Coordinates of C-alpha atoms in Angstrom, one line a residue:
M913 CA -10.3 -30.3 -23.4
S914 CA -10.8 -26.6 -23.7
Y915 CA -10.7 -24.0 -20.9
D916 CA -14.6 -23.9 -21.0
D917 CA -14.7 -27.8 -20.8
Y918 CA -12.6 -27.7 -17.6
E919 CA -14.6 -24.8 -16.2
N920 CA -17.9 -26.7 -16.7
S921 CA -16.6 -30.2 -15.8
D922 CA -18.0 -31.9 -12.7
S923 CA -14.9 -34.0 -12.2
D924 CA -11.9 -32.6 -14.1
G925 CA -12.0 -28.9 -13.1
Y926 CA -9.6 -28.3 -10.2
V927 CA -10.0 -24.5 -10.0
V928 CA -6.8 -22.5 -9.3
E929 CA -7.0 -18.7 -8.8
L930 CA -3.9 -16.6 -8.9
Y931 CA -3.6 -13.2 -7.3
D932 CA -0.9 -10.8 -8.6
F933 CA -0.4 -7.8 -6.3
V934 CA 1.9 -5.4 -7.9
G935 CA 2.6 -2.3 -5.9
L936 CA 4.8 0.8 -5.2
F937 CA 6.8 -1.1 -2.6
N938 CA 7.1 -4.9 -3.0
S939 CA 5.0 -7.2 -5.2
Y940 CA 3.4 -10.4 -3.9
Y941 CA 2.0 -13.4 -5.7
Y942 CA -0.5 -15.6 -3.9
T943 CA -3.0 -18.4 -4.6
S944 CA -6.0 -19.7 -2.8
F945 CA -5.2 -23.2 -4.0
A946 CA -4.2 -25.8 -1.4
E947 CA -0.5 -25.8 -2.4
D948 CA 2.0 -23.5 -4.1
V949 CA 1.5 -23.1 -7.9
V950 CA 4.2 -22.3 -10.5
V951 CA 2.9 -20.5 -13.6
D952 CA 5.2 -19.0 -16.3
G953 CA 8.2 -19.5 -14.0
R954 CA 6.6 -17.6 -11.1
T955 CA 5.7 -19.2 -7.8
Y956 CA 2.3 -18.3 -6.3
V957 CA 2.4 -18.9 -2.6
S958 CA -0.6 -20.8 -1.1
V959 CA -2.3 -18.7 1.6
A960 CA -4.8 -20.3 3.9
G961 CA -7.8 -18.0 4.5
L962 CA -7.4 -16.2 1.2
K963 CA -10.9 -16.0 -0.4
R964 CA -13.1 -13.7 -2.4
K965 CA -16.8 -13.0 -2.7
N966 CA -18.6 -14.0 -5.9
L967 CA -18.3 -11.7 -8.9
K968 CA -20.4 -11.4 -12.0
V969 CA -18.3 -12.3 -15.1
T970 CA -19.7 -11.4 -18.4
S971 CA -17.0 -13.0 -20.5
V972 CA -13.4 -14.4 -20.1
G973 CA -11.4 -11.3 -19.4
G974 CA -14.5 -9.1 -18.7
S975 CA -16.3 -8.4 -15.5
S976 CA -19.1 -6.3 -13.9
S977 CA -18.5 -2.8 -12.7
G978 CA -18.9 -3.5 -9.0
D979 CA -16.2 -4.1 -6.4
L980 CA -14.3 -7.3 -5.9
E981 CA -14.0 -8.1 -2.1
I982 CA -11.1 -10.2 -0.9
E983 CA -10.4 -11.6 2.6
L984 CA -6.9 -12.5 3.7
P985 CA -4.9 -12.9 6.9
F986 CA -3.9 -9.7 8.7
D987 CA -0.3 -10.9 9.2
L988 CA 0.6 -11.5 5.5
P989 CA 3.6 -9.5 4.4
L990 CA 1.3 -7.8 1.8
T991 CA -1.0 -6.6 4.6
K992 CA 1.7 -5.4 6.9
E993 CA 3.3 -3.4 4.1
Y994 CA 0.3 -1.8 2.5
A995 CA -2.6 -1.7 4.9
F996 CA -1.3 0.5 7.8
T997 CA -0.1 3.7 6.0
D998 CA -2.0 7.1 6.2
I999 CA -2.0 7.4 2.5
P1000 CA -2.3 3.9 1.0
P1001 CA 0.4 3.3 -1.6
T1002 CA -0.5 2.2 -5.1
L1003 CA -1.3 -1.5 -5.3
H1004 CA -2.7 -3.2 -8.4
L1005 CA -4.5 -6.6 -8.4
T1006 CA -4.7 -8.9 -11.4
L1007 CA -6.9 -12.0 -10.6
R1008 CA -6.5 -15.0 -13.0
R1009 CA -8.4 -18.3 -13.0
G1010 CA -7.4 -21.6 -14.4
H1011 CA -7.4 -25.3 -13.7
R1012 CA -4.9 -27.8 -12.3
G1013 CA -4.0 -30.4 -14.9
D1014 CA -5.0 -28.2 -17.9
P1015 CA -2.2 -28.9 -20.5
S1016 CA -2.7 -25.5 -22.1
E1017 CA -2.0 -23.8 -18.7
A1018 CA -4.5 -21.1 -19.6
F1019 CA -5.0 -18.6 -16.8
P1020 CA -7.1 -15.8 -18.3
V1021 CA -7.6 -12.6 -16.4
I1022 CA -11.1 -12.4 -14.7
W1023 CA -10.5 -9.2 -12.7
S1024 CA -8.1 -6.3 -12.8
G1025 CA -8.0 -3.0 -10.8
E1026 CA -6.4 -0.8 -8.2
V1027 CA -6.9 -1.7 -4.5
G1028 CA -9.4 0.9 -3.3
S1029 CA -9.6 0.3 0.5
W1030 CA -8.4 -1.8 3.4
T1031 CA -10.3 -2.9 6.5
I1032 CA -8.8 -4.8 9.4
R1033 CA -11.1 -6.8 11.7
G1034 CA -9.4 -8.9 14.4
R1035 CA -7.0 -11.3 12.6
K1036 CA -8.6 -10.8 9.2
A1037 CA -8.0 -8.1 6.5
S1038 CA -10.4 -7.3 3.7
I1039 CA -9.8 -5.2 0.6
K1040 CA -12.1 -3.8 -2.1
V1041 CA -10.9 -3.7 -5.7
P1042 CA -13.1 -1.7 -8.2
S1043 CA -12.8 -3.0 -11.7
A1044 CA -10.6 -1.0 -14.1
F1045 CA -13.7 0.0 -16.1
A1046 CA -15.5 1.3 -13.0
T1047 CA -12.4 3.2 -11.9
A1048 CA -12.1 4.8 -15.4
L1049 CA -15.8 5.9 -15.3
D1050 CA -15.4 7.4 -11.8
A1051 CA -12.2 9.3 -12.6
T1052 CA -12.1 13.0 -12.1
V1053 CA -10.3 15.5 -14.3
P1054 CA -7.0 16.5 -12.6
A1055 CA -7.0 20.1 -11.5
Q1056 CA -4.4 22.3 -9.8
R1057 CA -5.7 23.5 -6.4
W1058 CA -4.5 26.9 -5.3
Q1059 CA -3.6 26.6 -1.7
G1060 CA -0.9 27.5 0.8
P1061 CA 0.5 24.1 1.7
C1062 CA 2.5 22.1 -0.8
S1063 CA 0.4 19.6 -2.8
H1064 CA 3.3 17.2 -3.6
L1065 CA 3.8 13.9 -1.8
L1066 CA 7.1 13.9 0.0
Y1067 CA 9.8 12.1 -2.0
D1068 CA 7.7 11.8 -5.1
T1069 CA 9.0 12.9 -8.6
R1070 CA 7.5 16.4 -8.3
C1071 CA 9.0 17.0 -4.9
G1072 CA 12.3 15.7 -6.1
I1073 CA 13.8 15.0 -2.6
L1074 CA 15.7 11.7 -2.4
R1075 CA 14.7 9.4 0.5
V1076 CA 18.3 8.2 1.0
D1077 CA 19.4 11.8 1.9
H1078 CA 16.9 12.1 4.7
R1079 CA 16.9 8.7 6.5
H1080 CA 18.5 7.3 9.6
I1081 CA 19.3 3.6 10.0
T1082 CA 19.3 2.3 13.6
T1083 CA 18.1 -0.7 15.7
V1084 CA 15.4 -1.2 18.3
V1085 CA 16.4 -1.2 21.9
S1086 CA 13.0 -1.7 23.5
L1087 CA 9.4 -1.1 22.8
S1088 CA 5.9 -1.0 24.4
G1089 CA 3.0 -0.9 22.0
N1090 CA 3.4 2.0 19.7
I1091 CA 6.3 3.6 21.7
I1092 CA 9.8 2.5 20.5
N1093 CA 13.2 3.3 21.9
V1094 CA 16.0 3.1 19.3
A1095 CA 19.7 3.0 19.6
S1096 CA 20.3 6.4 18.0
L1097 CA 18.3 9.3 16.6
P1098 CA 20.1 12.5 15.6
W1099 CA 16.9 14.4 14.8
S1100 CA 15.6 17.4 16.8
G1101 CA 12.3 19.3 16.9
T1102 CA 9.8 17.9 14.5
D1103 CA 12.2 16.4 11.9
G1104 CA 10.5 13.0 11.9
V1105 CA 6.9 14.0 12.5
G1106 CA 4.8 12.7 9.6
G1107 CA 7.7 10.6 8.4
E1108 CA 8.0 6.8 8.3
A1109 CA 9.4 4.1 10.6
I1110 CA 10.2 1.0 8.6
N1111 CA 11.1 -2.4 9.9
S1112 CA 13.7 -3.2 7.4
D1113 CA 13.6 -6.9 8.4
T1114 CA 10.0 -7.3 7.2
G1115 CA 9.2 -4.1 5.2
E1116 CA 6.4 -3.1 7.6
R1117 CA 5.9 0.6 7.8
R1118 CA 4.3 3.0 10.2
T1119 CA 3.8 6.8 10.4
I1120 CA 5.8 8.7 13.0
R1121 CA 3.5 10.7 15.4
S1122 CA 6.3 12.2 17.5
H1123 CA 9.8 11.7 18.8
E1124 CA 12.0 12.9 21.7
G1125 CA 15.5 11.9 22.3
T1126 CA 15.8 8.3 21.1
V1127 CA 12.1 7.5 21.7
I1128 CA 9.6 7.6 18.8
T1129 CA 5.9 7.2 18.8
V1130 CA 4.1 5.7 15.8
K1131 CA 0.4 5.9 15.0
V1132 CA -0.2 2.2 14.9
A1133 CA 1.9 -0.5 16.7
F1134 CA 4.0 -2.9 14.5
T1135 CA 2.8 -6.4 14.3
E1136 CA 6.3 -7.9 14.1
L1137 CA 9.0 -5.8 15.9
R1138 CA 11.3 -6.8 18.7
P1139 CA 14.5 -5.6 20.3
G1140 CA 17.4 -5.9 17.9
S1141 CA 15.2 -5.4 14.8
N1142 CA 16.7 -3.2 12.1
M1143 CA 14.8 0.0 11.5
I1144 CA 14.9 2.8 8.9
L1145 CA 13.6 6.2 10.0
Q1146 CA 12.5 8.6 7.3
K1147 CA 12.0 12.4 7.9
G1148 CA 8.5 13.9 7.5
C1149 CA 7.2 17.1 6.1
D1150 CA 4.3 19.4 7.2
H1151 CA 4.1 20.8 3.6
S1152 CA 4.8 24.4 4.7
A1153 CA 7.1 26.7 2.7
A1154 CA 9.3 27.2 5.8
T1155 CA 9.9 23.5 6.2
C1156 CA 10.6 23.1 2.5
R1157 CA 13.2 25.8 2.8
D1158 CA 14.8 25.1 6.1
K1159 CA 14.7 21.3 6.4
F1160 CA 15.0 20.2 2.8
N1161 CA 16.5 23.3 1.0
N1162 CA 13.9 22.6 -1.8
L1163 CA 11.9 25.8 -2.0
D1164 CA 12.4 26.0 -5.8
R1165 CA 10.2 23.0 -6.2
Y1166 CA 7.6 24.0 -3.5
G1167 CA 4.2 22.9 -4.8
G1168 CA 2.0 25.4 -2.9
C1169 CA 1.2 29.1 -3.0
N1170 CA 2.5 30.3 0.2
L1171 CA 1.2 33.9 -0.3
V1172 CA -2.4 32.7 -0.4
P1173 CA -4.0 34.4 2.7
S1174 CA -5.3 32.2 5.4
L1175 CA -8.4 34.4 5.9
N1176 CA -10.9 34.2 3.1
P1177 CA -12.3 37.7 2.5
F1178 CA -15.4 36.4 0.8
G1179 CA -16.4 34.0 3.6
S1180 CA -15.1 35.8 6.7
T1181 CA -16.1 39.0 8.6
L1182 CA -13.7 41.9 7.9
R1183 CA -11.9 43.3 10.8

């Protein structure tokens, strides 16, 4: 039987869909099938509650230009690592569809694209994934913006700062909601504001709102964190020239124009 024969069969087509989430941090491989599936030597973990809305497929490997909507549990490692950051990290989805028992083990791609948005409602998370074709049509031409603050992302290749040089490894002593007391924290002032608190046991990340002494406040509480958990604290940046110079000694790679005046003479009243 061919792939189309299995797809159209009333009795032999046990549909298996494979979700490849490949991202900036860790990559995850899930299936909505009732049990784990091994394809090409890779294990796809069965996830109860993983489902998607209908999509319009024009041909095998081709799809409409709308969004694919997927629903999944909020406490999956994927969700905890990618859904709660201020600037969502890059995450690409490849969705493949095949049939259990098909000797050809054909799993053609029926959707591919970058995850565009996350929504958390209760114990469920939903994501929208525009098709690669729609993303290409909606793309804007990159342009340099002349502004005072640095336009680089902290620790990216243009910034050039190494994460390992500006991190502190510690453990959790106690916590209450989004307020965490850690065993040690040698930072002062605003060193960590805008940085990351990472549960190194699970990979879950949160943005640091403030810190004082050994107490840090994150913007959103961790879903899995307890006393004794290992934690990596990463310094933050306010993208000013002074911070780039004084905290990171990286002014040569500053990505802003710090001499741009804060008062626009064309849109403000002259004094």
